[in-house]
Tab-separated table of C-alpha atoms in Angstrom:
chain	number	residue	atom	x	y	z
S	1	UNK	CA	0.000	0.000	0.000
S	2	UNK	CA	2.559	2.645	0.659
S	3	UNK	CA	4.359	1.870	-2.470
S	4	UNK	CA	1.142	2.187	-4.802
S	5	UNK	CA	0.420	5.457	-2.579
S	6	UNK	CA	3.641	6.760	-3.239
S	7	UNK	CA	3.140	6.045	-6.524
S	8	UNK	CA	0.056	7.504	-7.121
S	9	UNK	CA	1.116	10.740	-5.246
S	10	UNK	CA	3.807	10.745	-7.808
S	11	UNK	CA	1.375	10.682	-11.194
S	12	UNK	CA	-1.308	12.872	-9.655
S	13	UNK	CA	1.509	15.748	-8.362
S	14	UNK	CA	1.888	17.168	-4.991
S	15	UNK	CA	-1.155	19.090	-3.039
S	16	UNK	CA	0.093	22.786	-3.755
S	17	UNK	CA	-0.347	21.562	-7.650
S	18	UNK	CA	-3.246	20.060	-7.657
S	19	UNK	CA	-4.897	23.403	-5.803
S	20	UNK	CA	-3.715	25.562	-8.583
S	21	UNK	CA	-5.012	23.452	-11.630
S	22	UNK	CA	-8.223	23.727	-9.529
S	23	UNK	CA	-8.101	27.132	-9.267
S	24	UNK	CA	-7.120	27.590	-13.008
S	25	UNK	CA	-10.246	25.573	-14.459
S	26	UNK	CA	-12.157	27.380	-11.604
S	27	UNK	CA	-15.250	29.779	-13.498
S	28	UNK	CA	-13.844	33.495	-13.619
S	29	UNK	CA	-10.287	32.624	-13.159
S	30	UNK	CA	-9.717	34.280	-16.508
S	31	UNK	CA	-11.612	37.543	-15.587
S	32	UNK	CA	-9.745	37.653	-12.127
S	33	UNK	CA	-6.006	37.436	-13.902
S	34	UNK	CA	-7.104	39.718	-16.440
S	35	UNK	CA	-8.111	42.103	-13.789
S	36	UNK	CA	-4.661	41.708	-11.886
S	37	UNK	CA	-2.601	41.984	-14.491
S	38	UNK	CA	-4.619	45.530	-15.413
S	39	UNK	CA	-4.244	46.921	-11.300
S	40	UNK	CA	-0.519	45.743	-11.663
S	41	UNK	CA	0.093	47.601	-14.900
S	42	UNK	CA	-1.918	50.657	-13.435
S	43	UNK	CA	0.341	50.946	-10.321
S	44	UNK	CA	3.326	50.570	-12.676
S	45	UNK	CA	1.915	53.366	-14.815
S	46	UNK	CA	1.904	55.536	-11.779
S	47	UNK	CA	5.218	55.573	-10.776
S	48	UNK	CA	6.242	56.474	-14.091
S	49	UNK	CA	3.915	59.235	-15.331
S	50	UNK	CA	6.587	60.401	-18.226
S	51	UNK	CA	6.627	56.996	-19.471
S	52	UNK	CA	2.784	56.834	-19.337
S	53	UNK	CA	1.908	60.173	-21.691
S	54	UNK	CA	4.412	58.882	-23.853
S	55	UNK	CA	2.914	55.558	-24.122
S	56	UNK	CA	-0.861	57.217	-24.096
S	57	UNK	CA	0.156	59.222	-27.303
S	58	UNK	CA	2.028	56.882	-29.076
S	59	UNK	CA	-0.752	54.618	-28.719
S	60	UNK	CA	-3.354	57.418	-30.047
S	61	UNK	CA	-1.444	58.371	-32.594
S	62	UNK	CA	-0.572	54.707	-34.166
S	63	UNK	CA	-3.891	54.232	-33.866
S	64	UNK	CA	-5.126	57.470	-35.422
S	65	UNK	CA	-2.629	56.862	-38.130
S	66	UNK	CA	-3.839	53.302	-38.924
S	67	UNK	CA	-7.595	54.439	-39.077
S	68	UNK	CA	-6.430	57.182	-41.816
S	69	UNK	CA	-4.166	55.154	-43.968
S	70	UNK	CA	-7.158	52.471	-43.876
S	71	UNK	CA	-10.052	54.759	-44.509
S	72	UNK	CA	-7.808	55.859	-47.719
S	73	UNK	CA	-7.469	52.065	-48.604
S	74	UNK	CA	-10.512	51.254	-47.990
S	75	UNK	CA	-11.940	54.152	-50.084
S	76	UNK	CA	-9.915	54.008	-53.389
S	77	UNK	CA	-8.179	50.276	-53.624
S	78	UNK	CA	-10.610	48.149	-51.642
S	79	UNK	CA	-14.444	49.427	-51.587
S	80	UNK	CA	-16.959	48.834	-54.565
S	81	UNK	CA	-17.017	52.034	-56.719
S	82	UNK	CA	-20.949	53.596	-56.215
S	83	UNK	CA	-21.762	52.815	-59.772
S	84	UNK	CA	-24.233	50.341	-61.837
S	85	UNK	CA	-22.073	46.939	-62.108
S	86	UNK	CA	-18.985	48.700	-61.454
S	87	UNK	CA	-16.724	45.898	-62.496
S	88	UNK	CA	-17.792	46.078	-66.264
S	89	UNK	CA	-16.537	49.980	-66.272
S	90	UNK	CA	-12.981	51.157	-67.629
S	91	UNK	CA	-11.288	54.165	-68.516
S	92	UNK	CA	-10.316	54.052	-72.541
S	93	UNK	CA	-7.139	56.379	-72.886
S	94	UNK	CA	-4.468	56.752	-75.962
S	95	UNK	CA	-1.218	57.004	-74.954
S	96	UNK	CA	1.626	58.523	-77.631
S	97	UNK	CA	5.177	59.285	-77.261
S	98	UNK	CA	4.677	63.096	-78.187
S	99	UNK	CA	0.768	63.245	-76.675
S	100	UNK	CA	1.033	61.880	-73.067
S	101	UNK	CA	-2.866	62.799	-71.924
S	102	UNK	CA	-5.735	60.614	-70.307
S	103	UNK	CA	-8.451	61.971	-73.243
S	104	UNK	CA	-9.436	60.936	-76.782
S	105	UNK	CA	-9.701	63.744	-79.582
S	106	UNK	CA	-13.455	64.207	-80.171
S	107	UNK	CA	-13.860	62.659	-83.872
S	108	UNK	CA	-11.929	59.649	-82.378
S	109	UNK	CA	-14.350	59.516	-79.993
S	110	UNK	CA	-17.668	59.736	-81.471
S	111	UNK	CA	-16.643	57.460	-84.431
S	112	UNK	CA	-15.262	54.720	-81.312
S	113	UNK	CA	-19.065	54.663	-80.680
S	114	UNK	CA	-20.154	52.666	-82.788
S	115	UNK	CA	-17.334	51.146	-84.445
S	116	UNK	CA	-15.763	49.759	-81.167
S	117	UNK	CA	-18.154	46.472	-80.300
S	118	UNK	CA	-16.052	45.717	-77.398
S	119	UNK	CA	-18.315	48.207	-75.321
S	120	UNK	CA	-22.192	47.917	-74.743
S	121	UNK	CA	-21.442	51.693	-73.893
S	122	UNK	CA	-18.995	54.505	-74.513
S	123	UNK	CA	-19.699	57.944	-72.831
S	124	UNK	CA	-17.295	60.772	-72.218
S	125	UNK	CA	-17.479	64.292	-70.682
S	126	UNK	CA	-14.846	67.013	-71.256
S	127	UNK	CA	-14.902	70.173	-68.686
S	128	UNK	CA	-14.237	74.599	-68.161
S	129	UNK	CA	-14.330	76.945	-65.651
S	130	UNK	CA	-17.032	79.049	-66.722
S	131	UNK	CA	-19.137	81.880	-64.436
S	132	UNK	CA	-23.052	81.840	-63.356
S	133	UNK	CA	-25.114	84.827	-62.725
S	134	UNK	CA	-28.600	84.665	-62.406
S	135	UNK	CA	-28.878	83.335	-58.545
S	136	UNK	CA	-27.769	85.370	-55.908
S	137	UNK	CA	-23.299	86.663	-56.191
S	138	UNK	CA	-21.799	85.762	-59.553
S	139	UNK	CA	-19.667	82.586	-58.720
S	140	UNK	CA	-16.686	80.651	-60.970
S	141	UNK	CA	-18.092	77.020	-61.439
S	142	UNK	CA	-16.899	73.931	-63.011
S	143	UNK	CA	-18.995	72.743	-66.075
S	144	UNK	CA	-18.995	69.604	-67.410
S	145	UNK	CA	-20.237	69.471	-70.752
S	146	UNK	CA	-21.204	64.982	-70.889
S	147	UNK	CA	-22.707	63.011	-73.293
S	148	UNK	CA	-26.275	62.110	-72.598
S	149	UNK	CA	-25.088	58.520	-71.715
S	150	UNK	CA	-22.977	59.101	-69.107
S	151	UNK	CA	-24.736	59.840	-66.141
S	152	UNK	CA	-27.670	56.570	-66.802
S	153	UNK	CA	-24.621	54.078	-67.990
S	154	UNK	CA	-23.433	54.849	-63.909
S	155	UNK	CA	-26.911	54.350	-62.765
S	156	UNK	CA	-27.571	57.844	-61.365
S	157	UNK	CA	-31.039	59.018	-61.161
S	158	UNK	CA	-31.783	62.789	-60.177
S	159	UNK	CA	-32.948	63.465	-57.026
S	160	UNK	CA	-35.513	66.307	-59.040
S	161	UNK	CA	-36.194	66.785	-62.722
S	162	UNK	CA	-34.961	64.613	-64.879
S	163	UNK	CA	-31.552	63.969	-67.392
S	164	UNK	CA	-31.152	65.164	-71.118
S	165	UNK	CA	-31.373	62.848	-74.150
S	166	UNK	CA	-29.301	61.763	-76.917
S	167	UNK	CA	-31.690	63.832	-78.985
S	168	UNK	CA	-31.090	66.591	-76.929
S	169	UNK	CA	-26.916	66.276	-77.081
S	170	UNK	CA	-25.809	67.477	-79.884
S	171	UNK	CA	-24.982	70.816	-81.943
S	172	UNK	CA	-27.984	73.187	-81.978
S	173	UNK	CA	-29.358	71.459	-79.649
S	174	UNK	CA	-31.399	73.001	-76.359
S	175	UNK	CA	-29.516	75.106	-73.788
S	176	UNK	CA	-29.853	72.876	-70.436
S	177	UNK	CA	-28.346	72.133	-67.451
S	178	UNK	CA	-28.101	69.766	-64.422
S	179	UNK	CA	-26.966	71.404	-61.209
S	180	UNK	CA	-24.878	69.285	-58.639
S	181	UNK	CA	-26.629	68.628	-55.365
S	182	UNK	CA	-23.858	71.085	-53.683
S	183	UNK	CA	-24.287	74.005	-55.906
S	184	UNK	CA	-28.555	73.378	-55.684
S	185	UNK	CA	-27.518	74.149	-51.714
S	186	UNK	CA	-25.305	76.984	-51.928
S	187	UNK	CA	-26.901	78.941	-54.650
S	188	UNK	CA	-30.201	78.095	-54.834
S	189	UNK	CA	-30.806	77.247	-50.992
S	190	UNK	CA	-31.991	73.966	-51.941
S	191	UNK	CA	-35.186	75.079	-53.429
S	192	UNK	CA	-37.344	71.840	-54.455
S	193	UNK	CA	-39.218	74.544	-57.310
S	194	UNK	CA	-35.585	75.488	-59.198
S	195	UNK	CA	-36.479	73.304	-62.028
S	196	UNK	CA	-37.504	75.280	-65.114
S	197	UNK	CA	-35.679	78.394	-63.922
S	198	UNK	CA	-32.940	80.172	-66.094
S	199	UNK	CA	-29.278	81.062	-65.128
S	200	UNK	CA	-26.930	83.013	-67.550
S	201	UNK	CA	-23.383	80.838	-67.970
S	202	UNK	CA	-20.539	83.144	-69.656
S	203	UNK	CA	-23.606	85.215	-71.052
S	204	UNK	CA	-25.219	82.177	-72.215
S	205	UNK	CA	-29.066	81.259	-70.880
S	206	UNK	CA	-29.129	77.933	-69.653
S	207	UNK	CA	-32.594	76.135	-68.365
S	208	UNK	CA	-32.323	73.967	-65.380
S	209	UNK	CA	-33.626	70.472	-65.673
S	210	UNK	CA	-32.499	68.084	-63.040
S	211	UNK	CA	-30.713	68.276	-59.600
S	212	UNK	CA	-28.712	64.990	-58.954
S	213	UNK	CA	-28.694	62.952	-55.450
S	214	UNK	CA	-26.050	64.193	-52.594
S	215	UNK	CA	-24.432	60.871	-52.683
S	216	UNK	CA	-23.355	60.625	-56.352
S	217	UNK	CA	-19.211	60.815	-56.669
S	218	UNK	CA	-17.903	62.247	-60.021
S	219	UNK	CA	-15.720	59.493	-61.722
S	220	UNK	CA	-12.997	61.645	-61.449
S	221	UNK	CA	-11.205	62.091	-58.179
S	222	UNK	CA	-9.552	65.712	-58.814
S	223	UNK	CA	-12.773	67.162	-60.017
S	224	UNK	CA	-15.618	68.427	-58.543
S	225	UNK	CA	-18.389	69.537	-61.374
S	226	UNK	CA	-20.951	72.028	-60.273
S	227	UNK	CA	-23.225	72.269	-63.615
S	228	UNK	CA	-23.528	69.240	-66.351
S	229	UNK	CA	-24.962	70.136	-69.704
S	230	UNK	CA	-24.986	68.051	-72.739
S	231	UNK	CA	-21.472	67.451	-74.398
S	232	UNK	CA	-22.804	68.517	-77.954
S	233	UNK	CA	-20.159	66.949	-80.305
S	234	UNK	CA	-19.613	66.855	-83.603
S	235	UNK	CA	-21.062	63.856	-85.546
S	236	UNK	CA	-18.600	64.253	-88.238
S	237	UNK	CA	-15.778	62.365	-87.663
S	238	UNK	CA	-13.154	63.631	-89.699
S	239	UNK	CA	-10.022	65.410	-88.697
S	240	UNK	CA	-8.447	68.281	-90.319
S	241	UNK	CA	-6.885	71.764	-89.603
S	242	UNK	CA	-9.920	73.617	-89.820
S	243	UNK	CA	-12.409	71.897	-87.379
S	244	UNK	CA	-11.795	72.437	-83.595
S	245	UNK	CA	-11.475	69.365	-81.887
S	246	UNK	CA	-12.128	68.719	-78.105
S	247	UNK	CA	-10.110	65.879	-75.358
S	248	UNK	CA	-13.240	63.862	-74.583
S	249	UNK	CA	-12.519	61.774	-70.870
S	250	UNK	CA	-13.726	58.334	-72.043
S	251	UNK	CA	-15.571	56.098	-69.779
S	252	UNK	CA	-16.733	52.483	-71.189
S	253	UNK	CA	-18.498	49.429	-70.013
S	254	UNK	CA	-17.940	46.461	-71.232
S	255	UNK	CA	-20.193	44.093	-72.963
S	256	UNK	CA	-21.003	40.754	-70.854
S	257	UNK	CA	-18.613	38.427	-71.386
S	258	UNK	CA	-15.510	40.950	-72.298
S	259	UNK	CA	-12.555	41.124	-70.647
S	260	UNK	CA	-10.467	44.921	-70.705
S	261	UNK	CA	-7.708	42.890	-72.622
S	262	UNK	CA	-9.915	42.680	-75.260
S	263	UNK	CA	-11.439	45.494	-75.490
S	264	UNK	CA	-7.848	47.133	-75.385
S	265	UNK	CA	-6.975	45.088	-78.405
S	266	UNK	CA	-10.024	46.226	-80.676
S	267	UNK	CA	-9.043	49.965	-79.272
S	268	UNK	CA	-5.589	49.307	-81.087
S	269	UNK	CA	-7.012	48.228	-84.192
S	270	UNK	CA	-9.232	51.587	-84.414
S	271	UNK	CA	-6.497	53.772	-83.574
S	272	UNK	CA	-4.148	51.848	-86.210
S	273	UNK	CA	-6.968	52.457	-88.468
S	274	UNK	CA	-7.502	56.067	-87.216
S	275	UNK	CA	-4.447	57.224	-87.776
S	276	UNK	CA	-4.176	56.500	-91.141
S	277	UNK	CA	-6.603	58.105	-91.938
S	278	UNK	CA	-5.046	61.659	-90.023
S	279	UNK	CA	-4.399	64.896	-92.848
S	280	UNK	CA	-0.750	65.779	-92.938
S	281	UNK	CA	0.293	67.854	-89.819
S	282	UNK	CA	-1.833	65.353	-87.199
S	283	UNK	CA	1.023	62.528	-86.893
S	284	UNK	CA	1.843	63.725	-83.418
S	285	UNK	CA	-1.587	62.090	-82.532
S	286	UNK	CA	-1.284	59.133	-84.265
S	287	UNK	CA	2.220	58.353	-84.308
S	288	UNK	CA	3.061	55.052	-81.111
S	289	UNK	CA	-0.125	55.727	-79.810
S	290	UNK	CA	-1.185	52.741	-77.438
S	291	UNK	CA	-4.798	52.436	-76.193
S	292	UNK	CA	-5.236	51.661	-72.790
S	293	UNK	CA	-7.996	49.758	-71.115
S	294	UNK	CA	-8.242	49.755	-67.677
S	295	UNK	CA	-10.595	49.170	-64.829
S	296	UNK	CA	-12.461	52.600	-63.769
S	297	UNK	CA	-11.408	51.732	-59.967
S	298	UNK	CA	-7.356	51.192	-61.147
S	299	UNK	CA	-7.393	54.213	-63.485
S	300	UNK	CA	-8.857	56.325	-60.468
S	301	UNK	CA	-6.522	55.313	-57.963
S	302	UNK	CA	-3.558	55.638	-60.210
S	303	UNK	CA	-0.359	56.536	-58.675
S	304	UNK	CA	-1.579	56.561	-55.370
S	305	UNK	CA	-1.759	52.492	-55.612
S	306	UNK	CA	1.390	51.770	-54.143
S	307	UNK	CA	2.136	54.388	-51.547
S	308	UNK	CA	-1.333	53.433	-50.122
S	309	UNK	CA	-0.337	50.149	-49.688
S	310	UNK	CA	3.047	50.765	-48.010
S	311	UNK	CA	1.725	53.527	-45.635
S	312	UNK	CA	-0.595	50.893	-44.618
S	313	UNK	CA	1.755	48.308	-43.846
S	314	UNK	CA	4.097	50.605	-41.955
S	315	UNK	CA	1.551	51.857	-39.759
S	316	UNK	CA	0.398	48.455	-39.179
S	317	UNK	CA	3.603	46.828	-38.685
């Protein structure tokens, strides 16, 4: 008997260990450490109150910092773009050696229309700083002049009146406008009745027709437009010294089951095709240019890709 107790003793451990795996599986053990080890590192925070505000605002601003970089993230790289089926829209740029810009010269455009089958859509917009009297202190405003396709091929509906149509967009046709939901606020104190009323834009009379929602983001981060009217391009595509010619910002979506690359590949074919047809004088256009099919979300974020994602992992590491 002593042996096997002796034994025994020896497999189950002595009393003082037995009592503290008992206490350790005991209900609120975990609570009651947890609450120790906070009074202990309170008293130690005491004694060192330098040590203490230098922890406090490290801590805040770590955390502050991390909250920032990820809002940005979050915003640009990571969150669904506030658009109809964002993932079918792209940004359609030509890219030459001697013509770096993010536009595509108006004829190119309007012809792309309907010869590009890549896209069930193709809208544009190109924009001025233009002034608008007529309600309350003259102010300097952004216009947007945008095809009548744009603003249903992102799935906006205005909050009053209504959009123009394709009939409507185009030379001669009538003077209209849209106001942004900001300028409806400032300078027409948000008056539900504005529709119908007349402005004057660089001497121009201009109908409003439509006030769009509060929540509708431009597709272009460093613009903020304040009036959209109809784009009113050309039909005729040609190209030659005497027509004026506008840099259209080209938005696309693509048709059901095509991908950008392809799209970017029947791009290359119409400029190819394009260019060839250019008058003498217009090969700085033409000449290496490279179209460029992107998603709307990667073409937006741009630059800022990889320094977002760095910040973030420094402030997180």
């Amino acid at each position: 008997p002593s042996e096997a107790r002796r034994i025994a003793l020896a497999e189950i451990g002595g009393l003082e260990q037995v009592k503290q795996a008992v206490r350790e599986n005991r209900t609120g053990t975990s609570i009651e450490l947890l609450w120790q080890d906070v009074r202990y590192g309170m008293r130690m925070l005491q004694r060192n109150p330098s040590f203490t505000w230098s922890a406090v605002i490290t801590l805040g601003l770590g955390i502050g910092a991390t909250t920032s970089i990820f809002s940005a993230v979050y915003s640009l790289l990571l969150r669904p773009l506030p658009y109809s089926k964002p993932d079918q829209l792209v940004s359609v740029t030509g890219q030459s050696p001697k013509f770096q810009s993010d536009v595509l010269v108006s004829p190119d455009f309007v012809a792309a229309q309907h010869a590009v089958k890549s896209f069930s859509q193709l809208a544009g917009y190109w924009w001025a700083n233009r002034n608008l009297t007529g309600s309350g202190d003259p102010v300097r405003i952004v216009w947007v002049g945008a095809t009548a396709n744009l603003l249903p091929m992102l799935g906006v509906t205005p909050q009053l009146g209504r959009i123009f149509s394709e009939r409507e967009d185009g030379p001669g046709g009538p003077s209209m406008i849209i106001l942004s939901n900001r300028i409806w606020r400032s300078q027409f104190q948000a008056d539900p009745k504005v529709i119908g009323k007349s402005v004057t834009i660089d001497g121009r009379e201009e109908t409003i027709i439509g006030v769009l929602p509060a929540n509708f983001s431009f597709p272009n981060y460093g613009l903020e437009p304040d009036v959209y009217a109809p784009a009113d391009l050309d039909r005729d595509t040609s190209v030659s010294p005497e027509k004026p010619v506008l840099g259209i910002f080209t938005i696309g979506r693509l048709g059901p089951t095509i991908r950008a690359e392809q799209a970017q590949s029947e791009m290359q074919t119409f400029f190819e095709m394009r260019g060839r047809a250019y008058p003498p004088g217009f090969e700085f256009l033409s000449n290496g240019r490279q179209a460029v099919v992107e998603s709307l979300r990667r073409h937006l974020a741009c630059d800022d890709r990889q320094p977002l994602w760095i910040l973030l992992a420094a402030v997180t590491g």
